[in-house]
Short mmCIF file of C-alpha atoms in Angstrom, two decimals:
data_model
loop_
_atom_site.label_atom_id
_atom_site.label_comp_id
_atom_site.label_asym_id
_atom_site.label_seq_id
_atom_site.Cartn_x
_atom_site.Cartn_y
_atom_site.Cartn_z
CA MET A 1 45.62 -19.44 -5.51
CA SER A 2 44.09 -19.14 -2.06
CA GLN A 3 42.31 -15.92 -3.09
CA SER A 4 40.76 -17.68 -6.06
CA ASN A 5 39.50 -20.54 -3.89
CA GLY A 6 38.15 -18.07 -1.36
CA SER A 7 36.32 -16.21 -4.10
CA LYS A 8 34.76 -19.41 -5.44
CA SER A 9 33.81 -20.44 -1.91
CA GLY A 10 32.08 -17.11 -1.39
CA GLN A 11 30.18 -17.44 -4.67
CA ASN A 12 29.12 -21.00 -3.78
CA ASN A 13 27.88 -19.84 -0.37
CA GLU A 14 25.89 -17.05 -2.02
CA VAL A 15 24.19 -19.50 -4.40
CA LYS A 16 23.50 -21.87 -1.52
CA ASP A 17 21.93 -19.06 0.52
CA LEU A 18 19.72 -17.75 -2.31
CA LYS A 19 16.06 -17.29 -1.49
CA HIS A 20 13.82 -17.93 -4.50
CA LEU A 21 10.65 -15.84 -4.56
CA ILE A 22 7.88 -17.13 -6.82
CA HIS A 23 6.22 -13.84 -7.69
CA LEU A 24 2.72 -13.81 -9.15
CA SER A 25 -0.32 -11.59 -9.07
CA ASP A 26 -3.83 -11.08 -10.38
CA LEU A 27 -5.16 -14.62 -10.14
CA HIS A 28 -8.72 -13.26 -9.96
CA PHE A 29 -9.92 -16.66 -8.73
CA ARG A 30 -13.53 -17.35 -9.58
CA ASN A 31 -15.87 -20.33 -9.49
CA GLY A 32 -16.97 -22.34 -12.53
CA TRP A 33 -14.33 -21.17 -15.00
CA GLU A 34 -12.48 -24.40 -15.60
CA GLU A 35 -11.95 -23.76 -19.32
CA GLY A 36 -9.89 -20.70 -18.47
CA GLN A 37 -8.76 -20.59 -14.88
CA GLY A 38 -8.50 -24.38 -14.52
CA ILE A 39 -6.26 -24.82 -17.55
CA VAL A 40 -3.88 -21.98 -16.64
CA LEU A 41 -3.59 -22.97 -12.97
CA GLU A 42 -2.90 -26.61 -13.78
CA ALA A 43 -0.20 -25.63 -16.28
CA PHE A 44 1.24 -23.12 -13.79
CA PHE A 45 1.75 -25.66 -11.02
CA GLU A 46 3.16 -28.24 -13.43
CA ASP A 47 5.64 -25.69 -14.73
CA LEU A 48 6.48 -24.47 -11.24
CA GLU A 49 7.29 -28.01 -10.16
CA ARG A 50 9.75 -28.37 -13.05
CA GLN A 51 11.36 -24.99 -12.43
CA THR A 52 11.90 -25.59 -8.72
CA GLU A 53 12.69 -29.32 -8.61
CA LYS A 54 16.41 -28.70 -7.97
CA LEU A 55 15.95 -25.87 -5.49
CA PRO A 56 16.06 -26.38 -1.69
CA ARG A 57 12.45 -26.46 -0.50
CA SER A 58 13.20 -24.33 2.54
CA ASN A 59 14.54 -21.52 0.31
CA ILE A 60 11.41 -21.23 -1.85
CA TYR A 61 8.85 -18.53 -1.05
CA PHE A 62 5.44 -17.96 -2.63
CA VAL A 63 4.81 -14.19 -3.04
CA PHE A 64 1.34 -13.10 -4.15
CA SER A 65 1.07 -9.33 -4.77
CA GLY A 66 -2.70 -8.91 -4.81
CA ASP A 67 -6.04 -9.62 -6.48
CA ILE A 68 -6.31 -13.17 -5.19
CA VAL A 69 -10.00 -13.46 -6.08
CA GLN A 70 -12.25 -11.74 -8.59
CA ALA A 71 -14.72 -10.42 -6.00
CA GLY A 72 -13.61 -9.76 -2.43
CA ALA A 73 -17.21 -9.71 -1.20
CA ASN A 74 -17.57 -13.45 -1.90
CA ALA A 75 -16.19 -15.44 1.05
CA ASP A 76 -16.85 -18.71 -0.82
CA LEU A 77 -14.32 -17.72 -3.47
CA TYR A 78 -11.60 -17.38 -0.85
CA ASN A 79 -12.50 -20.78 0.60
CA LEU A 80 -12.36 -22.43 -2.85
CA CYS A 81 -9.11 -20.66 -3.68
CA LEU A 82 -7.56 -21.70 -0.36
CA ALA A 83 -8.50 -25.35 -0.88
CA HIS A 84 -7.04 -25.35 -4.40
CA LEU A 85 -3.79 -23.51 -3.60
CA GLU A 86 -3.17 -25.27 -0.28
CA LYS A 87 -3.21 -28.71 -1.86
CA ARG A 88 -0.78 -27.79 -4.63
CA LEU A 89 1.59 -25.76 -2.48
CA GLN A 90 1.81 -28.51 0.11
CA SER A 91 2.69 -30.97 -2.65
CA LEU A 92 5.48 -28.62 -3.73
CA GLY A 93 6.78 -28.42 -0.17
CA ILE A 94 6.03 -24.70 0.31
CA PRO A 95 4.68 -24.36 3.87
CA ARG A 96 2.52 -21.53 5.20
CA LYS A 97 5.51 -19.78 6.79
CA ASN A 98 7.05 -19.40 3.31
CA ARG A 99 4.07 -17.56 1.83
CA VAL A 100 3.72 -13.80 1.46
CA ILE A 101 0.56 -12.01 0.27
CA VAL A 102 -0.92 -8.52 0.08
CA PRO A 103 -4.43 -7.44 -0.97
CA GLY A 104 -5.37 -5.73 -4.22
CA ASN A 105 -8.43 -3.76 -5.27
CA HIS A 106 -10.31 -6.96 -6.20
CA ASP A 107 -9.84 -8.16 -2.61
CA VAL A 108 -11.97 -5.25 -1.39
CA SER A 109 -15.60 -6.12 -0.63
CA ALA A 110 -17.60 -4.04 -3.10
CA LYS A 111 -20.70 -5.06 -1.16
CA TRP A 112 -19.31 -3.44 1.99
CA ILE A 113 -18.49 -0.32 -0.04
CA GLU A 114 -22.06 -0.20 -1.34
CA GLU A 115 -23.53 -0.49 2.14
CA ASN A 116 -21.17 2.13 3.60
CA PHE A 117 -20.54 4.26 0.52
CA THR A 118 -21.27 7.68 2.01
CA ASP A 119 -18.91 7.23 4.97
CA HIS A 120 -16.22 5.55 2.90
CA GLU A 121 -16.25 8.13 0.13
CA ALA A 122 -16.18 10.96 2.67
CA ILE A 123 -12.96 9.60 4.18
CA VAL A 124 -11.27 8.82 0.85
CA SER A 125 -12.15 12.26 -0.55
CA LEU A 126 -10.95 14.09 2.55
CA PRO A 127 -7.62 15.86 1.76
CA MET A 128 -5.75 14.37 4.73
CA ASN A 129 -2.00 14.83 5.06
CA GLU A 130 0.34 12.00 6.04
CA LYS A 131 -0.03 12.39 9.82
CA GLU A 132 -3.80 12.75 9.69
CA PHE A 133 -4.17 9.64 7.55
CA ASN A 134 -1.85 7.56 9.73
CA ASP A 135 -3.74 8.68 12.83
CA TYR A 136 -7.03 7.68 11.23
CA VAL A 137 -6.07 4.17 10.08
CA SER A 138 -4.47 3.44 13.46
CA ARG A 139 -7.94 3.50 15.04
CA ALA A 140 -9.26 0.09 16.02
CA LYS A 141 -12.40 0.72 13.96
CA ASN A 142 -12.45 2.84 10.81
CA SER A 143 -14.10 3.00 7.40
CA LEU A 144 -11.06 1.80 5.43
CA THR A 145 -10.08 -1.54 6.96
CA GLU A 146 -13.40 -3.33 7.56
CA LYS A 147 -13.92 -3.94 3.82
CA PHE A 148 -11.07 -6.50 3.93
CA GLY A 149 -12.83 -8.93 6.26
CA ASN A 150 -12.97 -11.85 3.81
CA TYR A 151 -9.41 -11.27 2.61
CA PHE A 152 -8.05 -11.07 6.16
CA GLY A 153 -9.72 -14.38 7.00
CA PHE A 154 -8.04 -15.95 3.97
CA GLN A 155 -4.67 -14.44 4.85
CA LYS A 156 -4.67 -15.90 8.37
CA GLN A 157 -5.30 -19.39 6.98
CA PHE A 158 -3.01 -19.14 3.94
CA CYS A 159 0.07 -17.70 5.70
CA GLU A 160 1.76 -18.39 8.99
CA CYS A 161 2.85 -15.23 10.73
CA ASP A 162 3.09 -14.01 14.30
CA SER A 163 -0.41 -12.74 15.05
CA SER A 164 1.07 -9.81 16.96
CA LEU A 165 2.63 -8.59 13.71
CA LEU A 166 -0.41 -8.93 11.48
CA SER A 167 -2.10 -5.70 10.48
CA ILE A 168 -4.41 -5.09 7.57
CA CYS A 169 -2.54 -1.83 6.89
CA GLY A 170 0.85 -3.49 6.60
CA TYR A 171 3.38 -5.57 8.52
CA GLY A 172 6.96 -6.75 8.19
CA TYR A 173 9.08 -9.67 9.32
CA ASP A 174 12.44 -11.30 8.62
CA ILE A 175 12.66 -14.45 6.49
CA SER A 176 16.37 -14.82 7.34
CA ASP A 177 19.10 -12.97 9.18
CA ALA A 178 19.84 -11.03 5.99
CA ILE A 179 16.43 -10.58 4.33
CA GLY A 180 13.30 -8.85 5.58
CA VAL A 181 9.90 -8.47 3.88
CA PHE A 182 7.29 -5.77 4.36
CA CYS A 183 3.74 -6.39 3.13
CA LEU A 184 2.07 -3.06 2.37
CA ASN A 185 -1.66 -2.66 1.79
CA SER A 186 -1.92 -0.12 -1.04
CA ALA A 187 -5.68 -0.73 -1.43
CA LEU A 188 -6.78 0.89 1.85
CA CYS A 189 -8.58 3.66 -0.04
CA SER A 190 -9.75 1.51 -2.95
CA SER A 191 -13.45 1.47 -3.82
CA GLY A 192 -13.18 -2.06 -5.16
CA GLY A 193 -14.63 -1.14 -8.55
CA TYR A 194 -17.92 0.02 -7.05
CA LYS A 195 -19.68 2.42 -9.45
CA ASP A 196 -16.60 2.10 -11.68
CA ILE A 197 -14.77 4.61 -9.48
CA SER A 198 -11.13 4.85 -10.51
CA ASP A 199 -8.66 4.47 -7.64
CA LYS A 200 -5.81 6.17 -9.47
CA GLN A 201 -4.16 8.91 -7.37
CA ARG A 202 -6.74 8.37 -4.61
CA LEU A 203 -4.77 5.76 -2.68
CA ALA A 204 -3.04 6.57 0.61
CA ILE A 205 -0.93 4.18 2.69
CA ASP A 206 0.12 3.66 6.30
CA THR A 207 3.65 5.08 6.18
CA ARG A 208 4.00 5.13 9.98
CA THR A 209 3.94 1.34 10.34
CA LEU A 210 6.32 1.02 7.39
CA ALA A 211 8.79 3.54 8.83
CA LYS A 212 8.78 1.83 12.24
CA TRP A 213 9.58 -1.53 10.67
CA VAL A 214 12.33 -0.11 8.46
CA HIS A 215 13.93 1.44 11.54
CA ALA A 216 13.58 -1.71 13.66
CA SER A 217 14.66 -4.33 11.11
CA LYS A 218 18.40 -4.94 11.03
CA THR A 219 18.35 -6.96 7.80
CA PRO A 220 20.66 -5.53 5.10
CA VAL A 221 18.28 -6.62 2.32
CA LYS A 222 14.70 -5.40 2.56
CA ILE A 223 11.89 -6.35 0.18
CA LEU A 224 8.64 -4.42 -0.26
CA VAL A 225 5.53 -6.17 -1.57
CA MET A 226 2.55 -4.04 -2.64
CA HIS A 227 -0.19 -4.21 -5.23
CA HIS A 228 -0.35 -0.79 -6.88
CA PRO A 229 2.43 1.09 -8.69
CA LEU A 230 3.48 4.40 -7.14
CA ASP A 231 1.62 6.59 -9.64
CA TRP A 232 -1.68 5.30 -8.20
CA LEU A 233 -0.92 6.86 -4.80
CA VAL A 234 -1.81 10.34 -3.60
CA GLU A 235 1.02 12.86 -3.88
CA TRP A 236 2.40 12.70 -0.34
CA ALA A 237 2.22 8.88 -0.25
CA SER A 238 4.00 8.56 -3.60
CA LYS A 239 6.75 10.91 -2.44
CA GLU A 240 7.26 9.07 0.85
CA MET A 241 7.36 5.68 -0.88
CA LYS A 242 9.98 6.90 -3.35
CA ASN A 243 12.13 8.00 -0.43
CA HIS A 244 11.70 4.71 1.43
CA LEU A 245 12.47 2.66 -1.66
CA ARG A 246 15.58 4.64 -2.57
CA ASN A 247 16.94 4.69 0.96
CA SER A 248 15.95 1.35 2.48
CA PHE A 249 14.89 -1.32 -0.01
CA SER A 250 16.69 -3.62 -2.43
CA LEU A 251 13.58 -5.00 -4.14
CA CYS A 252 9.98 -3.88 -4.73
CA LEU A 253 7.48 -6.46 -6.00
CA SER A 254 4.19 -5.05 -7.27
CA ASP A 255 1.72 -5.39 -10.12
CA HIS A 256 -1.66 -4.04 -11.22
CA SER A 257 -0.36 -2.29 -14.34
CA HIS A 258 -0.67 -5.58 -16.24
CA ASP A 259 2.31 -4.37 -18.29
CA GLN A 260 5.69 -5.87 -17.46
CA GLU A 261 8.46 -3.51 -16.45
CA VAL A 262 11.78 -4.09 -14.73
CA TYR A 263 13.85 -1.23 -13.37
CA HIS A 264 17.35 -1.38 -11.99
CA SER A 265 17.84 2.06 -10.51
CA LEU A 266 20.57 3.45 -8.29
CA SER A 267 20.22 5.89 -5.42
CA ASN A 268 22.31 6.50 -2.32
CA PHE A 269 24.75 3.98 -3.79
CA SER A 270 21.91 1.43 -3.42
CA PRO A 271 20.64 -0.53 -6.42
CA LEU A 272 16.87 -0.90 -6.26
CA VAL A 273 15.13 -3.49 -8.41
CA GLU A 274 11.48 -2.72 -9.05
CA CYS A 275 9.51 -5.55 -10.61
CA SER A 276 5.85 -5.40 -11.61
CA ALA A 277 4.56 -8.90 -12.22
CA PRO A 278 2.60 -9.97 -15.29
CA PRO A 279 -0.92 -11.14 -14.37
CA LEU A 280 -1.23 -14.87 -13.79
CA LEU A 281 -4.79 -14.83 -15.11
CA THR A 282 -6.97 -12.22 -16.80
CA HIS A 283 -7.99 -14.42 -19.71
CA LYS A 284 -6.15 -17.44 -21.04
CA SER A 285 -5.58 -15.60 -24.33
CA GLY A 286 -3.88 -12.71 -22.48
CA ASN A 287 -0.22 -11.93 -21.86
CA LEU A 288 0.10 -14.06 -18.72
CA GLY A 289 3.07 -15.16 -16.66
CA TYR A 290 4.99 -15.24 -13.42
CA SER A 291 8.58 -14.85 -12.25
CA ILE A 292 11.13 -16.41 -9.90
CA VAL A 293 13.26 -13.76 -8.22
CA SER A 294 16.46 -14.99 -6.55
CA VAL A 295 17.78 -12.92 -3.66
CA SER A 296 20.79 -13.30 -1.36
CA LYS A 297 22.40 -11.28 1.41
CA LEU A 298 24.02 -9.25 -1.38
CA GLY A 299 20.69 -8.25 -2.92
CA VAL A 300 18.84 -9.32 -6.06
CA HIS A 301 20.71 -11.96 -8.04
CA ASP A 302 18.43 -12.58 -11.01
CA ILE A 303 14.83 -12.69 -12.25
CA HIS A 304 13.62 -15.68 -14.28
CA TYR A 305 10.39 -15.04 -16.21
CA ARG A 306 7.90 -17.62 -17.44
CA GLN A 307 5.15 -16.76 -19.92
CA TRP A 308 1.94 -18.41 -21.09
CA THR A 309 1.62 -19.48 -24.73
CA LYS A 310 -1.23 -20.30 -27.07
CA LYS A 311 -0.17 -23.94 -26.77
CA ALA A 312 -1.45 -23.86 -23.18
CA ARG A 313 1.92 -24.11 -21.46
CA PHE A 314 4.53 -21.91 -19.86
CA VAL A 315 7.89 -21.24 -21.53
CA SER A 316 10.85 -18.89 -20.99
CA GLY A 317 9.50 -15.35 -20.59
CA VAL A 318 11.48 -13.64 -23.33
CA SER A 319 8.67 -11.12 -23.89
CA PHE A 320 9.03 -9.94 -20.29
CA SER A 321 12.82 -10.04 -19.97
CA SER A 322 13.87 -8.86 -23.46
CA THR A 323 16.62 -11.48 -23.28
CA ASP A 324 17.10 -14.76 -25.16
CA ASP A 325 16.60 -17.00 -22.12
CA GLY A 326 13.89 -15.17 -20.15
CA LYS A 327 16.34 -14.13 -17.43
CA VAL A 328 17.46 -10.75 -16.15
CA VAL A 329 20.78 -11.19 -14.33
CA PHE A 330 22.23 -8.51 -12.09
CA GLN A 331 25.99 -8.94 -12.30
CA GLY A 332 27.61 -9.39 -8.92
CA SER A 333 24.16 -9.07 -7.33
CA ALA A 334 22.39 -5.80 -6.70
CA HIS A 335 24.07 -5.04 -3.39
CA PRO A 336 21.76 -3.32 -0.90
CA HIS A 337 24.36 -0.87 0.35
CA ARG A 338 26.88 -0.15 -2.34
CA ALA A 339 27.18 -1.13 -5.98
CA GLU A 340 30.55 -1.49 -7.62
CA PRO A 341 30.68 0.70 -10.73
CA THR A 342 30.46 -1.31 -13.92
CA ASP A 343 32.24 1.17 -16.22
CA THR A 344 35.03 3.73 -16.05
CA VAL A 345 32.73 6.75 -16.34
CA GLU A 346 30.47 5.59 -13.52
CA LYS A 347 33.49 4.89 -11.33
CA LEU A 348 34.90 8.38 -11.89
CA LEU A 349 31.54 10.08 -11.31
CA SER A 350 31.10 8.09 -8.09
CA GLU A 351 34.57 9.12 -6.94
CA ARG A 352 33.75 12.77 -7.63
CA LEU A 353 30.57 12.50 -5.56
CA GLU A 354 32.44 10.82 -2.72
CA GLU A 355 35.10 13.51 -2.78
CA ALA A 356 32.44 16.22 -2.64
CA LEU A 357 30.80 14.46 0.31
CA ARG A 358 34.14 14.26 2.11
CA SER A 359 34.76 17.96 1.57
CA PHE A 360 31.25 18.86 2.68
CA SER A 361 31.26 16.97 5.99
CA SER A 362 33.58 15.16 8.36
CA GLN A 363 30.83 12.63 8.99
CA PRO A 364 30.69 9.18 7.28
CA ILE A 365 30.16 9.34 3.52
CA VAL A 366 26.38 9.02 3.23
CA TRP A 367 24.14 10.78 0.75
CA VAL A 368 21.15 12.49 2.37
CA ASP A 369 18.28 13.50 0.07
CA ARG A 370 17.93 17.28 -0.33
CA ASN A 371 14.57 18.98 0.07
CA LEU A 372 14.08 21.44 -2.78
CA SER A 373 11.22 23.92 -3.01
CA LYS A 374 9.89 26.22 -5.70
CA SER A 375 9.17 28.80 -3.01
CA THR A 376 11.63 30.82 -0.92
CA ASP A 377 9.20 30.53 1.98
CA VAL A 378 10.28 27.00 2.91
CA SER A 379 8.46 24.96 5.54
CA TYR A 380 10.35 22.27 7.39
CA SER A 381 7.23 20.19 7.86
CA SER A 382 6.79 17.47 5.24
CA ASP A 383 3.03 17.91 5.60
CA ASP A 384 3.25 21.50 4.35
CA GLU A 385 5.48 21.03 1.32
CA GLY A 386 2.62 20.44 -1.09
CA SER A 387 3.04 21.29 -4.74
CA ASN A 388 6.16 23.39 -4.07
CA TYR A 389 8.25 20.34 -3.22
CA VAL A 390 10.70 19.17 -5.91
CA ASP A 391 12.24 15.70 -5.75
CA PRO A 392 15.87 15.97 -6.96
CA ASN A 393 15.40 12.78 -8.94
CA GLU A 394 12.58 14.40 -10.90
CA ILE A 395 15.16 16.87 -12.21
CA ILE A 396 16.97 13.92 -13.80
CA VAL A 397 13.77 12.64 -15.38
CA ASP A 398 12.91 15.99 -16.98
CA PRO A 399 15.85 18.46 -16.85
CA LYS A 400 15.07 22.13 -17.44
CA SER A 401 16.95 25.42 -17.07
CA PHE A 402 16.72 26.83 -13.55
CA VAL A 403 18.76 28.06 -10.61
CA ILE A 404 19.06 26.12 -7.34
CA ALA A 405 19.89 28.57 -4.54
CA ALA A 406 20.67 27.65 -0.97
CA PRO A 407 22.48 28.97 2.11
CA PRO A 408 26.05 27.85 2.87
CA GLN A 409 26.57 24.23 4.01
CA PHE A 410 23.46 23.00 2.15
CA GLY A 411 25.71 20.89 -0.07
CA LEU A 412 24.98 22.24 -3.55
CA THR A 413 28.24 20.83 -4.95
CA CYS A 414 27.31 17.39 -3.60
CA LEU A 415 23.87 17.76 -5.19
CA ALA A 416 25.46 18.67 -8.53
CA HIS A 417 27.65 15.55 -8.57
CA TYR A 418 24.72 13.41 -7.35
CA LEU A 419 22.55 14.55 -10.28
CA ILE A 420 25.33 14.07 -12.82
CA ARG A 421 26.17 10.57 -11.60
CA ASN A 422 22.57 9.37 -11.39
CA ALA A 423 21.71 10.79 -14.82
CA TRP A 424 24.50 8.63 -16.24
CA VAL A 425 23.69 5.51 -14.20
CA SER A 426 19.91 5.55 -14.63
CA LYS A 427 19.53 7.04 -18.13
CA SER A 428 23.01 6.95 -19.73
CA GLU A 429 22.72 10.71 -20.21
CA VAL A 430 25.73 13.01 -20.37
CA TRP A 431 25.63 15.89 -17.88
CA LEU A 432 28.73 18.10 -17.67
CA TYR A 433 30.00 19.75 -14.49
CA LEU A 434 31.59 23.20 -14.60
CA ASP A 435 32.74 25.14 -11.54
CA SER A 436 32.52 28.87 -12.32
CA LYS A 437 34.71 29.63 -9.32
CA LEU A 438 37.63 27.72 -10.85
CA ILE A 439 37.21 28.43 -14.58
CA GLU A 440 38.37 31.67 -16.16
CA PRO A 441 35.94 32.99 -18.81
CA HIS A 442 38.52 32.58 -21.62
CA LYS A 443 39.07 28.91 -20.64
CA ILE A 444 35.44 27.74 -20.83
CA ASP A 445 35.97 26.00 -24.19
CA ALA A 446 38.91 24.05 -22.77
CA ALA A 447 36.87 23.02 -19.72
CA LEU A 448 34.04 21.81 -21.95
CA ALA A 449 36.47 19.85 -24.10
CA LYS A 450 37.89 18.13 -21.01
CA GLY A 451 34.42 17.16 -19.83
CA LEU A 452 33.48 15.80 -23.25
CA GLU A 453 36.66 13.75 -23.33
CA LEU A 454 35.60 11.90 -20.19
CA PHE A 455 32.42 10.64 -21.84
CA GLY A 456 33.87 10.36 -25.34
CA VAL A 457 31.04 12.37 -26.89
CA ASP A 458 30.45 15.60 -28.80
CA LEU A 459 28.80 18.73 -27.39
CA ASP A 460 25.57 17.85 -29.24
CA ASP A 461 25.31 14.71 -27.09
CA VAL A 462 25.24 16.65 -23.81
CA LYS A 463 21.83 16.60 -22.14
CA CYS A 464 22.56 19.11 -19.40
CA ILE A 465 25.29 21.39 -18.06
CA VAL A 466 25.49 21.88 -14.30
CA LEU A 467 27.19 25.17 -13.44
CA ASP A 468 28.40 25.28 -9.84
CA SER A 469 29.41 28.28 -7.68
CA TRP A 470 27.51 30.77 -9.84
CA VAL A 471 27.46 34.30 -8.38
CA ASN A 472 25.20 36.83 -10.09
CA PHE A 473 26.91 39.89 -8.64
CA ASN A 474 30.38 38.99 -9.93
CA PRO A 475 30.55 40.56 -13.42
CA GLU A 476 33.94 38.97 -14.12
CA ARG A 477 32.38 35.50 -14.00
CA ARG A 478 29.35 36.18 -16.19
#
């Protein structure tokens, strides 16, 4: 009986401690568009008031992931937007210290780009590696940060943050003892739409500031806010962000794709929720909306979507959630450190991985990402990996036939069980593990049958077979 009461008490404390993040993006605020912008904004704040009326004011946060105004070169737009938002947010009891924003490509001054196009384009086009880029943007004056002058002025008035932390490249801070937020500027290399230049795969980011904050912050739950999805970044930046997200973050809030996607992916025993917000305003006839993401010290609890209708009001966002009530609920919360398996297969695969990790090292059971290369001439500098680098998780996305060779103590058996487990967790795909060192050639059929029994499938359902301990020069094992 006492255990039951303790469990309920813990659940009640978790609900009480929930932080509710109102996530929106792509307002594209402009002047003189009352028939579109005015109608949607009025309906948004009315709906937001209804959705949050029973929530503790101090636990509500306003998170804006970019494209605040239509044209970043127009300082008057920021002033008008500030006056409009400030009045409504104050009436809702959401103070400046509970507001989080990052810039998007529309927040870049296209006028500044036009006036400094040659210098700006020269820097963006330069094939800098991670260190070179971080060194460049750390300069007090450079060609990538000055274009955010109007946005930065708005940010300092809209949010309340320690001025020593503020940086146009990115900055992080704790909103509670358990939850930290990092605001990343993914538009540093954006051309702001000037000459219709596409920013896709031209965007680099300040990973040095991000890495320092991740190392310094002791919060178990970390949230990343950025504007662009990862496939808009240059190769090295995309790779580094994938690593940071998998290893350090519980939630990533972004947008810009204007297509709603929610991912609940597992890596390093850490559930990561990636949420790209629907635009709040492109046109009032568009697929518009916003979300309320609830987070506790255990990770992401749920996401509640709201969507715009032709009747000029917001309703449950069933189109975004693919559920009947517009909510995506993560059972037991998406814990930032370790997720409890939700089915027998996942539990067994996790146990196999843990056992392999125990056998591999006497150190604590922690998965460390492996660096794979297509070349035998391997560099240990991340700047030199280039196109030869292979992310192990990309193998899961698109499995092919190949051999992974490595010297002793690399942990190939651990890698095998990691791939098999994550293929099941992230894609519900069946990958079978066979150890050629332990299986006699005449018992292969029996080993396959045993593996199929675990998943309850036929051989035709198997997506991949991982053969461990393969030795080419042993003819008896071929």
